[in-house]
Coordinates of C-alpha atoms in Angstrom, one line a residue:
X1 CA 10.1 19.7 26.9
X2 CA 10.7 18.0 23.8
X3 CA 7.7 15.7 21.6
X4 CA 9.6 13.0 22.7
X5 CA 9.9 13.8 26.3
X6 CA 6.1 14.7 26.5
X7 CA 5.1 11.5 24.8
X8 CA 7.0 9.4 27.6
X9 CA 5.6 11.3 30.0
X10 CA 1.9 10.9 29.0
X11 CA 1.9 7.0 27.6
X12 CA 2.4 4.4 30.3
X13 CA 5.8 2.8 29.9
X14 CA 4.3 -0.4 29.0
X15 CA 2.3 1.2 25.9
X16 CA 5.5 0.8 23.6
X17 CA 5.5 -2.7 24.5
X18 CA 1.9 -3.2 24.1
X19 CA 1.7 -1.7 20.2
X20 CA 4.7 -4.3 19.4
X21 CA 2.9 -7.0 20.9
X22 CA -0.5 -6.2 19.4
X23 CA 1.8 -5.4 15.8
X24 CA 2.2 -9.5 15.3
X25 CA -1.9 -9.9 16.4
X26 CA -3.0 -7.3 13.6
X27 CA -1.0 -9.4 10.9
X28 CA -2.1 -12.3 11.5
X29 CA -5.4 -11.0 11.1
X30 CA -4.7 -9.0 7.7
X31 CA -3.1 -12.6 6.5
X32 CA -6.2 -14.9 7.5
X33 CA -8.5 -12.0 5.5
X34 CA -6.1 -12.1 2.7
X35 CA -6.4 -15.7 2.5
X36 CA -10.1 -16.2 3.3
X37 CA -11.7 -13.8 1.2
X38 CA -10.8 -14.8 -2.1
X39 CA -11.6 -18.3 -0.8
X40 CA -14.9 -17.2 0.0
X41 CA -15.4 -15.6 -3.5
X42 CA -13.6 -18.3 -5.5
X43 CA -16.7 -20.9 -3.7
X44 CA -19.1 -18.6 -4.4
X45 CA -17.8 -18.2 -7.5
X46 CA -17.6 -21.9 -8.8
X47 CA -19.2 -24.1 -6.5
X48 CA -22.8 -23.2 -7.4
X49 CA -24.4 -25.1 -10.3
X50 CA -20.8 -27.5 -9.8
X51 CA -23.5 -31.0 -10.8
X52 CA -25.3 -29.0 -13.6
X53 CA -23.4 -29.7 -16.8
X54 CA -23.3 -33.0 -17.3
X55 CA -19.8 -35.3 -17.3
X56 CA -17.5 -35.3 -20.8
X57 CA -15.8 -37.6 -22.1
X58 CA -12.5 -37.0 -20.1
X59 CA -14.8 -37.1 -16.8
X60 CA -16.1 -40.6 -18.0
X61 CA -12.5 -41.7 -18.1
X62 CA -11.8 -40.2 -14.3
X63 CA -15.0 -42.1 -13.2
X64 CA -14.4 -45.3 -15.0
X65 CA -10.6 -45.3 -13.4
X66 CA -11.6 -44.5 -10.4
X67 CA -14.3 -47.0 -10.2
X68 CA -12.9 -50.3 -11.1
X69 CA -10.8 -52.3 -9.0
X70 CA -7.3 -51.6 -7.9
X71 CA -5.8 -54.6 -9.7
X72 CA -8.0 -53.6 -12.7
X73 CA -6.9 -49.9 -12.1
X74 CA -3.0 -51.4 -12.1
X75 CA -3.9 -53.2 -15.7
X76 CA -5.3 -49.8 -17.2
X77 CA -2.0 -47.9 -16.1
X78 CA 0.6 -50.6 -17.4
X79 CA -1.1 -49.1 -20.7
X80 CA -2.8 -45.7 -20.5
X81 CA -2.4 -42.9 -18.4
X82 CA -0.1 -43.6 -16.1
X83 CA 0.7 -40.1 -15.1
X84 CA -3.1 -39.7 -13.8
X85 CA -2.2 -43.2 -11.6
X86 CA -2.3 -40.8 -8.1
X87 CA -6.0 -38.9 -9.2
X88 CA -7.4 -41.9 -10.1
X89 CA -6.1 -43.7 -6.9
X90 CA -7.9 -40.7 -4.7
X91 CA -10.4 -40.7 -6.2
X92 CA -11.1 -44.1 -5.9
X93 CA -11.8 -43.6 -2.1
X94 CA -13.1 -40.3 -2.7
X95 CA -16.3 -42.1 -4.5
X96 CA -16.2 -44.5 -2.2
X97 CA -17.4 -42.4 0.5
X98 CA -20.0 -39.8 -1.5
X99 CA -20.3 -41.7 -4.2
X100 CA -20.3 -40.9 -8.5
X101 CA -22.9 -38.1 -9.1
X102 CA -21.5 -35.0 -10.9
X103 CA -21.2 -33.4 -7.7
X104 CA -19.6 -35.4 -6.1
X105 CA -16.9 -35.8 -8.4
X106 CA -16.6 -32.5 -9.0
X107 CA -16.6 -31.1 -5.5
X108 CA -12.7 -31.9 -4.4
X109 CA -11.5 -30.0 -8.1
X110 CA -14.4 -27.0 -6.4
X111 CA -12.5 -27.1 -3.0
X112 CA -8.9 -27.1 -4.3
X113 CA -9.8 -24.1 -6.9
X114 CA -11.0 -22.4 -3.7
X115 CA -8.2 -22.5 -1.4
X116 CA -5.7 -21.9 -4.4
X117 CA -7.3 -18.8 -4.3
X118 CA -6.4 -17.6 -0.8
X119 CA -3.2 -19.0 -1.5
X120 CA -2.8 -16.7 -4.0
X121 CA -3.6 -14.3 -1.8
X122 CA -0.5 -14.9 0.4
X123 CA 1.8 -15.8 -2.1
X124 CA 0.6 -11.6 -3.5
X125 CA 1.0 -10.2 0.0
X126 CA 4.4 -11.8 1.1
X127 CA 6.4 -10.9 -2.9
X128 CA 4.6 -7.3 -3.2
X129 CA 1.7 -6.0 -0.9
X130 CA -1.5 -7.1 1.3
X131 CA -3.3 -4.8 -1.5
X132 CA -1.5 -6.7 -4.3
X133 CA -2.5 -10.0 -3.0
X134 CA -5.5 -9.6 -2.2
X135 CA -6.4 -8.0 -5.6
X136 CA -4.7 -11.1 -7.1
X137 CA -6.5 -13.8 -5.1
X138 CA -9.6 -11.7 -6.1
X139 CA -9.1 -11.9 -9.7
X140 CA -8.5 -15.8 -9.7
X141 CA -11.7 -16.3 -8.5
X142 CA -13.1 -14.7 -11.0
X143 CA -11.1 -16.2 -13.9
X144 CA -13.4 -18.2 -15.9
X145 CA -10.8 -21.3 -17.1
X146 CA -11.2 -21.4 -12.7
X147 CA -15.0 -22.0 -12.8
X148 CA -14.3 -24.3 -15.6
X149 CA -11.7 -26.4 -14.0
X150 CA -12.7 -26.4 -10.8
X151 CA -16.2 -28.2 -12.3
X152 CA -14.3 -30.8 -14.2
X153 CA -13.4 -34.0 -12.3
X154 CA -9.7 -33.6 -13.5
X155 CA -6.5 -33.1 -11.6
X156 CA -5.6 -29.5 -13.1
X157 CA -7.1 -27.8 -10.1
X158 CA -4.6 -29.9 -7.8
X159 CA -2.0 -29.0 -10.2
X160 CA -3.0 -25.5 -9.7
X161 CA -3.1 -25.9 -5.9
X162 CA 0.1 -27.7 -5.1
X163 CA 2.3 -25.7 -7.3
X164 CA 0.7 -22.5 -5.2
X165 CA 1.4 -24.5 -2.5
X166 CA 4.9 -25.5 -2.9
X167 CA 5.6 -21.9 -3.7
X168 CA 4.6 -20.3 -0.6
X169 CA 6.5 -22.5 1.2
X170 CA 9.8 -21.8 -0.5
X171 CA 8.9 -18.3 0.2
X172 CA 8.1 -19.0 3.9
X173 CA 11.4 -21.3 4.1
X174 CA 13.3 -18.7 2.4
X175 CA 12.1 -16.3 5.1
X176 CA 13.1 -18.3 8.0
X177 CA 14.5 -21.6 7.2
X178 CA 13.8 -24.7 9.5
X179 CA 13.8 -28.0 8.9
X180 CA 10.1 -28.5 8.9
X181 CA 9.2 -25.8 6.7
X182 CA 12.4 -27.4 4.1
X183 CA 10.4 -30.5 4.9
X184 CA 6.8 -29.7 3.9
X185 CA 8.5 -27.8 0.5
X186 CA 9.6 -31.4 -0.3
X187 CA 6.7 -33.2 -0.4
X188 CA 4.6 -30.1 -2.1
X189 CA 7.0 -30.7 -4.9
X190 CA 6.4 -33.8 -5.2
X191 CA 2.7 -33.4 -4.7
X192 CA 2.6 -30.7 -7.3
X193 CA 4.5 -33.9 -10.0
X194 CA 2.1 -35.8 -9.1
X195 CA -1.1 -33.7 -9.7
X196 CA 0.6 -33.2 -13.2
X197 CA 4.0 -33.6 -14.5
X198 CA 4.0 -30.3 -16.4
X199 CA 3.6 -28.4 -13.3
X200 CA 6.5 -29.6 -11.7
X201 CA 8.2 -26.5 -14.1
X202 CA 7.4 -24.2 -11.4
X203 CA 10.7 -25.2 -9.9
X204 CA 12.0 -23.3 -12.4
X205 CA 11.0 -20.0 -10.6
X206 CA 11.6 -21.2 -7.6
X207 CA 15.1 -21.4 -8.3
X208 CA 14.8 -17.6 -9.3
X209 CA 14.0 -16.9 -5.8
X210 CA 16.6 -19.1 -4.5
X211 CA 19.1 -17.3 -6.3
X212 CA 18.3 -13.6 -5.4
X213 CA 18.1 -15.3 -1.6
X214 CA 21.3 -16.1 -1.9
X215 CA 22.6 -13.2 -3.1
X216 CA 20.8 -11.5 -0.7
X217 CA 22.7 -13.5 2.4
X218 CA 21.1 -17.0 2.4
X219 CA 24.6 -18.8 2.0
X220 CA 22.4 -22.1 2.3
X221 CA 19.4 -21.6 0.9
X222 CA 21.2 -23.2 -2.7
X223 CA 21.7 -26.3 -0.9
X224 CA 18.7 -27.1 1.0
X225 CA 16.3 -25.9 -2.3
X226 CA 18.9 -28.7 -4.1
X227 CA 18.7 -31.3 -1.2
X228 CA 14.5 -30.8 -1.9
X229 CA 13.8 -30.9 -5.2
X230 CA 15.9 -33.9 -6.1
X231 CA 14.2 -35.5 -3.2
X232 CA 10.7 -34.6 -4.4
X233 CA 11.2 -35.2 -7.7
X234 CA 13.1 -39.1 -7.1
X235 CA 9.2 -39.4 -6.1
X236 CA 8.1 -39.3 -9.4
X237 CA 11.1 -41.2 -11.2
X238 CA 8.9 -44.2 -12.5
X239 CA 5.9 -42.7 -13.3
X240 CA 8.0 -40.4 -15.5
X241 CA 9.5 -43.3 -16.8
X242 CA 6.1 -45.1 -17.0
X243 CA 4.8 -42.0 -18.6
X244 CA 7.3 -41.7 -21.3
X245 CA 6.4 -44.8 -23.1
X246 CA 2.8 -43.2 -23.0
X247 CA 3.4 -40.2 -24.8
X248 CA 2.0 -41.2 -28.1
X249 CA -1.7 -41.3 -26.8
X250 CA -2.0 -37.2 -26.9
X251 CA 0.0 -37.3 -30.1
X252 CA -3.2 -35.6 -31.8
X253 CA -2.3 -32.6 -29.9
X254 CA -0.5 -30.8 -32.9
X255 CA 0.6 -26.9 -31.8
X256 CA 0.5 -24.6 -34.1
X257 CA 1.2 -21.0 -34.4
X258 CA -2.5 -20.4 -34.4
X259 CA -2.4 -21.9 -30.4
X260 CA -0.1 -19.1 -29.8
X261 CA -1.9 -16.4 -31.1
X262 CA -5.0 -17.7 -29.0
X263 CA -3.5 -19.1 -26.0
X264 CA -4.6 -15.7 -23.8
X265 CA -7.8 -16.3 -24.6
X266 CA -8.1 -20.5 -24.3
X267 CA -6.0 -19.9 -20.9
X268 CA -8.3 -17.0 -19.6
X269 CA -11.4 -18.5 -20.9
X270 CA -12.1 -15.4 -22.5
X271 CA -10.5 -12.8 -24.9
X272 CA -11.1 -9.9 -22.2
X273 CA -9.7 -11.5 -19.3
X274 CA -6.5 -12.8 -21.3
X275 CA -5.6 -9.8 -22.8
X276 CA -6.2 -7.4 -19.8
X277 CA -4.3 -10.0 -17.5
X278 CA -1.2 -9.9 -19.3
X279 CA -1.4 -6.9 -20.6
X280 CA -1.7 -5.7 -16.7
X281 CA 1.2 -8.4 -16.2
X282 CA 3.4 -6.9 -18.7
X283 CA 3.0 -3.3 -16.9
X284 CA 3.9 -5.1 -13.0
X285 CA 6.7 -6.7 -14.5
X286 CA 8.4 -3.8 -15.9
X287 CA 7.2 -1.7 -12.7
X288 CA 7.9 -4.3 -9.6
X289 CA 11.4 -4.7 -10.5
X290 CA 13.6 -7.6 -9.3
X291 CA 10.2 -8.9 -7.5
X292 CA 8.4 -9.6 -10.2
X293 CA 11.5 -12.1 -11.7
X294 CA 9.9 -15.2 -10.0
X295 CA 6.4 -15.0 -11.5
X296 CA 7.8 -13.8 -14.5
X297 CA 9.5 -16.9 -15.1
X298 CA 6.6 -19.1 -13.7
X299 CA 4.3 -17.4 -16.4
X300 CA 6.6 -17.9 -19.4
X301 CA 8.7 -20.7 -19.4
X302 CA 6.2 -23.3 -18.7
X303 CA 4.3 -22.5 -22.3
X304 CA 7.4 -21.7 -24.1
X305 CA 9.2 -24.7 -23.2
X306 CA 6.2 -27.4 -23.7
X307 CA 5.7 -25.3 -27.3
X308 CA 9.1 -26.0 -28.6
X309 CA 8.9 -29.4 -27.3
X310 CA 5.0 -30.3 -28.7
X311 CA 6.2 -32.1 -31.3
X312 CA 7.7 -34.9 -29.3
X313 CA 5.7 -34.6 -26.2
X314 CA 2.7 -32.8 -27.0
X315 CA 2.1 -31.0 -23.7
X316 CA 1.3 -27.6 -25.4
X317 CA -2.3 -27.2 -23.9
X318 CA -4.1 -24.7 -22.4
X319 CA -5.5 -27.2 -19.6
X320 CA -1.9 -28.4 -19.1
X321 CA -0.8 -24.9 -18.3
X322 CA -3.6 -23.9 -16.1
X323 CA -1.0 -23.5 -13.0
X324 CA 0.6 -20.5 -14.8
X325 CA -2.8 -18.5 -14.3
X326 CA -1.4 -17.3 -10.8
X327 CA 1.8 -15.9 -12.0
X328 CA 0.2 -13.9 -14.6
X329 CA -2.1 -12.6 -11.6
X330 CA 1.0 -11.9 -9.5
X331 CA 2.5 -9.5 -11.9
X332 CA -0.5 -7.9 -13.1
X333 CA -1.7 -7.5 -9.4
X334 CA 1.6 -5.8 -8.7
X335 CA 1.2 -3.6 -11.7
X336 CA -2.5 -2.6 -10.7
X337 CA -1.2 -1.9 -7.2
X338 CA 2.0 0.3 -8.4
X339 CA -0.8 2.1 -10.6
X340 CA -3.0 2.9 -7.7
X341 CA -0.1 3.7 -5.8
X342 CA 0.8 6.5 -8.3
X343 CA -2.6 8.1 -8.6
X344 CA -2.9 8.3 -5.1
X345 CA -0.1 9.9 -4.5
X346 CA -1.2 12.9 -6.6
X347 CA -4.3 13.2 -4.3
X348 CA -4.3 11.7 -0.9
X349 CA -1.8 11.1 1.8
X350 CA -2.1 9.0 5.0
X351 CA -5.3 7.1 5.5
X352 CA -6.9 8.9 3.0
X353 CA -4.6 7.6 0.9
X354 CA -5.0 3.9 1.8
X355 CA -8.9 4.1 2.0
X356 CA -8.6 5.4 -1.9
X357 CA -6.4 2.5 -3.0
X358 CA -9.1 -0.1 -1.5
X359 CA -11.7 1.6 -3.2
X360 CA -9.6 1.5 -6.5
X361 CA -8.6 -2.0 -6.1
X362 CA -13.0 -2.9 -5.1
X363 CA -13.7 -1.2 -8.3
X364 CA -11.0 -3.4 -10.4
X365 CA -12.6 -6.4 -8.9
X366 CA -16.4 -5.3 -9.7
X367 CA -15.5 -4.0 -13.0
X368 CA -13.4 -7.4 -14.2
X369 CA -16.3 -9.4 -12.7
X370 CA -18.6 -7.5 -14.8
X371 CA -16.7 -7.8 -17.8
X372 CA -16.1 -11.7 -17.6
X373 CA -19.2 -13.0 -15.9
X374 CA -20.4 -13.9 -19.6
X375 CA -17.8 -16.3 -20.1
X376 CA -17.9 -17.8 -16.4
X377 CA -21.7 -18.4 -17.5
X378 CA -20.8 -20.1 -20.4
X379 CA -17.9 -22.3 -18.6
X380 CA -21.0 -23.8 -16.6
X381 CA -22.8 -24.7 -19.7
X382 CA -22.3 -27.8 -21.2
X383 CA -19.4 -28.5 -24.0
X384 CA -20.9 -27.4 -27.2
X385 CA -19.1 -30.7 -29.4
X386 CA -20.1 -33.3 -26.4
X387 CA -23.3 -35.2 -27.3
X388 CA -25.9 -35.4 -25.1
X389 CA -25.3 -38.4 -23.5
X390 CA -27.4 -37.6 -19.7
X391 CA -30.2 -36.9 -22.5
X392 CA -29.6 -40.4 -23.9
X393 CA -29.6 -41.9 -20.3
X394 CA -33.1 -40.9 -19.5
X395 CA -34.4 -42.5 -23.0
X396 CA -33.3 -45.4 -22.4
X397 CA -33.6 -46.1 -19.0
X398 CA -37.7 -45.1 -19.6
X399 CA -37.8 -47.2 -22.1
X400 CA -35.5 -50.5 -21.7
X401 CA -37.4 -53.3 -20.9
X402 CA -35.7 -57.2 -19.5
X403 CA -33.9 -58.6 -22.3
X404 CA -33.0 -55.6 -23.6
X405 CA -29.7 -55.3 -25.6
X406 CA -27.6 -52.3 -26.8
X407 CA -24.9 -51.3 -29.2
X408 CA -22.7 -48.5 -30.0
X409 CA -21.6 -47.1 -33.1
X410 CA -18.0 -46.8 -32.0
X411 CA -15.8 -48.7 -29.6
X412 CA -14.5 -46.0 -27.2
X413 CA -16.1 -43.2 -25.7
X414 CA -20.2 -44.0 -26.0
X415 CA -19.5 -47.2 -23.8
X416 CA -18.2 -45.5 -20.8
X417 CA -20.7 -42.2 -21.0
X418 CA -23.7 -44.3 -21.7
X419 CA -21.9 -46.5 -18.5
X420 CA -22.2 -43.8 -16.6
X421 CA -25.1 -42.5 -17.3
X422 CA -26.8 -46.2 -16.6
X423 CA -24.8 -46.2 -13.7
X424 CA -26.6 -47.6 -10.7
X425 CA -28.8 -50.4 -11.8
X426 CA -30.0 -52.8 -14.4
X427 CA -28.3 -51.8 -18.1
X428 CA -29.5 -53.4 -21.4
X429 CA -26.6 -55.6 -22.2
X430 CA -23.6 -54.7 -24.2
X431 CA -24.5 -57.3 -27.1
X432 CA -21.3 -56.9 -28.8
X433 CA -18.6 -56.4 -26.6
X434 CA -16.3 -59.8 -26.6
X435 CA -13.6 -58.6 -24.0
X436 CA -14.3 -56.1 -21.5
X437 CA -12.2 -53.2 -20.7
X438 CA -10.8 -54.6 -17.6
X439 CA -9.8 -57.2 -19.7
X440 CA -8.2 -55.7 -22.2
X441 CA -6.6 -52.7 -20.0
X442 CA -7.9 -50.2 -22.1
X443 CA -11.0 -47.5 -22.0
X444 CA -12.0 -49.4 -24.8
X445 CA -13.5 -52.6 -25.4
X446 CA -13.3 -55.4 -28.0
X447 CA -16.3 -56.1 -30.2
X448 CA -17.1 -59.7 -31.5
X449 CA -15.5 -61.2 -34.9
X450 CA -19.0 -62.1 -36.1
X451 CA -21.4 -59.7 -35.2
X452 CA -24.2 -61.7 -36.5
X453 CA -24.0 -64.6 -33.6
X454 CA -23.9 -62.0 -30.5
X455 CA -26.8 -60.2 -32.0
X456 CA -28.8 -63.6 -32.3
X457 CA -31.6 -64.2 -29.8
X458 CA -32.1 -60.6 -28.9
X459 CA -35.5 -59.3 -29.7
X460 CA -34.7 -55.5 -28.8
X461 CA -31.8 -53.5 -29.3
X462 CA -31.0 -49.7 -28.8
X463 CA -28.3 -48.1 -30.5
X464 CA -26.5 -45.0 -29.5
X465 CA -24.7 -43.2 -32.6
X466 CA -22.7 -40.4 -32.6
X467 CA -21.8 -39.2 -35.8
X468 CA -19.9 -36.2 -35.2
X469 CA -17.7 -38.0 -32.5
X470 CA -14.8 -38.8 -35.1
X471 CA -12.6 -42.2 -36.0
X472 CA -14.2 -44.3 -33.3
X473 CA -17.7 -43.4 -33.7
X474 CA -18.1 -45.3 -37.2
X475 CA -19.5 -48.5 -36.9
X476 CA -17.8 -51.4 -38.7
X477 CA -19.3 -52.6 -41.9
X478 CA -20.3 -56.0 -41.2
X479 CA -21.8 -54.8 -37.8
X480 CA -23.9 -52.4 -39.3
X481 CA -24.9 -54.8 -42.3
X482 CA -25.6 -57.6 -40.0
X483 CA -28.0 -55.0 -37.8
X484 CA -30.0 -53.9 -41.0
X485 CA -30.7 -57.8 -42.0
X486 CA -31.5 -59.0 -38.5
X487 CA -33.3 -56.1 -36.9
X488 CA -35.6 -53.1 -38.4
X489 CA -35.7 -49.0 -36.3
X490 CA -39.1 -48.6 -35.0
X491 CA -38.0 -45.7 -32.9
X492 CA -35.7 -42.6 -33.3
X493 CA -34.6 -40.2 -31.0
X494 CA -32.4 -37.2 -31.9
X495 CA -30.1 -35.2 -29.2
X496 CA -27.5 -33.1 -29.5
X497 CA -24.4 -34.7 -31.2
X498 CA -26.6 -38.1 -31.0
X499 CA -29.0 -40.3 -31.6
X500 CA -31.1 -43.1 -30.0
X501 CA -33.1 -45.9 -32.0
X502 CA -34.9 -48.6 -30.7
X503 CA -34.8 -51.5 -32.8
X504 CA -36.9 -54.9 -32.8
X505 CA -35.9 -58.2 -34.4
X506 CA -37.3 -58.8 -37.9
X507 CA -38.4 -62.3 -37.0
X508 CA -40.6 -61.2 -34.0

């Protein structure tokens, strides 16, 4: 009797039946653990101590935005960031339900970090290998630009979420193609535009994996990744052309060659992680073959293309290009994985085998978490050049008394901080500003023509300086000159990056 013979007659003839029915259980299983677990970490990873640093000066803007009225919020855009219009319009009723503390600003950016993670994960396990995804997913959470993003009330961690997003569902539609899946690719295109215009060159690799689908016998697959993208992207047609009238307010954003040569580190968050990433990346692209051509493309032209564009539309930035992180983790997960692969081979067969590769893939993890944990530690602190504004706060609301006034030594970002930080309750007045920033549709406001008359009557004043906070921290001349003849310091208190002084009226 043959091994085949004996085998049928042993095993019931319904045990064939029951391994190919259980076959479909067991990977849905190894998916949700793929997905989960680097969830899990990522929260662990970046939600803990999410309210502790205190809110910087983009923040402040993403409060303020969010904060003031929708007709107010439709003034701001007609002249300011009009590409942030669908963050600020979340988040609107986001703080509307759990209202303005760090945390709570901060906690959908946590959330979205999170799940990009497991997403990862299953974008890793569906190009290469469970292994490989789950190794990628892994190391995401653990990336310290992660932690720091996903503690910044910002969109970059929704960019980062929808472009993962969008690109597990071309690969799921590219798998088996239905309507729906087509469907729900659409709007994650358009979703991923709208996080962040920049991110919407993901599509780029997409069409990558288009093409080798359709070389591969997807005769469609061309037309219904056309069909979607032009639908997704007609989404976003006047807010690009909003946007493009806007682009002069990040003109300060100069690249250099000098970005270059540091961009592994600014994109990482530190020197280690960069290099090792895409150094690892380099190795999985060379070893994964024809796989690896998607987040190849996904990692590179993004920062190319905004480079050779930056002195038009000044989009090279690290934060801008924060969506690319996964891509390098694709390839340098494959890379890791063909590694283990290799040394395993020489040793162990079988189970053996696998159970080596998990342990070389745990000791990866451990060993990169050891390696970066300074700099996750250090992306939880607060910005060394951001003055101490929380600090500035707490003087002032302990020692503000009814009538109080206050002024600012610039006209731009000590208004909405201090705001915030008074937030909640009575505020010494804003003695100089003549026109609100509602009013003017700006951040900023506008200060009176004769400082003298709006600082009449006032027999307190504090004033918040910041000296190192550049052009719009210097106070004007006559405003300073008509504070030193109508008002003396009897108080000073020095912060990081600022300064608090209490002044009284000379003629008290």
């Amino acid at each position: 009797m043959t091994s085949s013979t004996a085998d049928l007659a042993v095993r019931p003839p319904c045990a064939a039946g029951t391994a190919a029915a259980d076959r479909p259980a067991r990977e849905r299983w190894a998916a949700l653990l793929v997905f989960l677990l680097p969830m899990a970490v990522a929260m662990a990873w970046v939600l803990p101590s999410i309210g502790h640093r205190q809110l910087w000066r983009d923040e402040h803007c993403t409060w303020w935005a969010s904060s003031i009225g929708y007709p107010d919020l439709g003034f701001l855009i007609e002249h300011i960031d009009v590409v942030f219009t669908p963050f600020y319009a979340s988040m609107h009723v986001w703080i509307a339900l759990v209202g303005t503390s760090p945390t709570a600003l901060r906690l959908p950016e946590g959330l979205a970090m999170a799940a990009s993670a497991g997403l990862l994960g299953l974008i890793g396990r569906q190009l290469f290998t469970r292994r490989a995804g789950l190794l990628a997913g892994l190391l995401f959470a653990l990336v310290p630009t992660v932690t720091r993003y996903g503690q910044e009330a910002r969109p970059y961690a929704f960019a980062v979420f929808f472009s993962l997003l969008a690109t597990l569902l071309l690969l799921r539609a590219l798998e088996r193609p239905t309507l729906r899946i087509w469907t729900l690719y659409t709007l994650a295109v358009a979703l991923t535009g709208l996080s962040h215009l920049v991110a919407l060159s993901v599509v780029a690799a997409h069409g990558v994996a288009v093409l080798r689908a359709r070389r591969g016998g997807h005769h469609f697959a061309h037309w219904a990744f056309g069909c979607a993208v032009v639908m997704g992207t007609s989404m976003l047609l006047p807010m690009v052309a909003k946007g493009s009238g806007q682009a002069g307010q990040i003109a300060w954003n100069e690249a250099s060659l000098l970005d270059v040569a540091t961009y592994p580190r600014d994109l990482f968050g530190s020197w280690f992680a960069g290099v090792v990433v895409m150094a690892l990346g380099v190795v999985g692209l060379l070893m994964a073959g024809h796989k690896a051509l998607m987040p190849a493309v996904w990692a590179a032209l993004p920062p190319a293309l905004t480079f050779l564009t930056s002195d038009r539309l000044h989009l090279f930035l690290p934060r801008y290009l924060l969506f690319t992180i996964p891509a390098w983790l694709l390839l340098a997960a494959a890379g890791a994985d063909r590694c283990a692969e290799g040394l395993i081979r020489l040793g162990w067969t079988g189970r053996r085998g696998r159970a080596a590769g998990w342990v070389l893939v745990t000791g990866a993890v451990a060993g990169f978490a050891f390696q970066v944990f300074p700099a996750v530690a250090t992306a939880r602190q607060d910005l060394p050049g951001e003055p101490d504004y929380a600090g500035a706060g707490r003087i002032v609301r302990a020692g503000e008394r009814p009538g109080d006034g206050i002024v600012y030594d610039g006209e731009f970002s000590e208004r909405k901080a201090m705001a915030y930080e008074l937030r909640g309750g009575a505020r010494p007045k804003d003695v100089l500003m003549r026109l609100t920033p509602q009013e003017i549709g700006w951040y900023s406001a506008a200060e009176c023509d004769v400082p003298a008359d709006c600082l009449a009557g006032y027999r307190r004043l504090w004033r918040v300086s910041t000296p190192t906070g550049g052009a719009h921290s210097v106070m004007r001349a006559r405003t300073a000159a008509a504070l030193a003849q109508q008002f003396r310091v009897v108080r000073t208190e020095r912060l990081h990056h600022l300064t608090v002084e209490l002044l009284e009226s000379r003629s008290r």
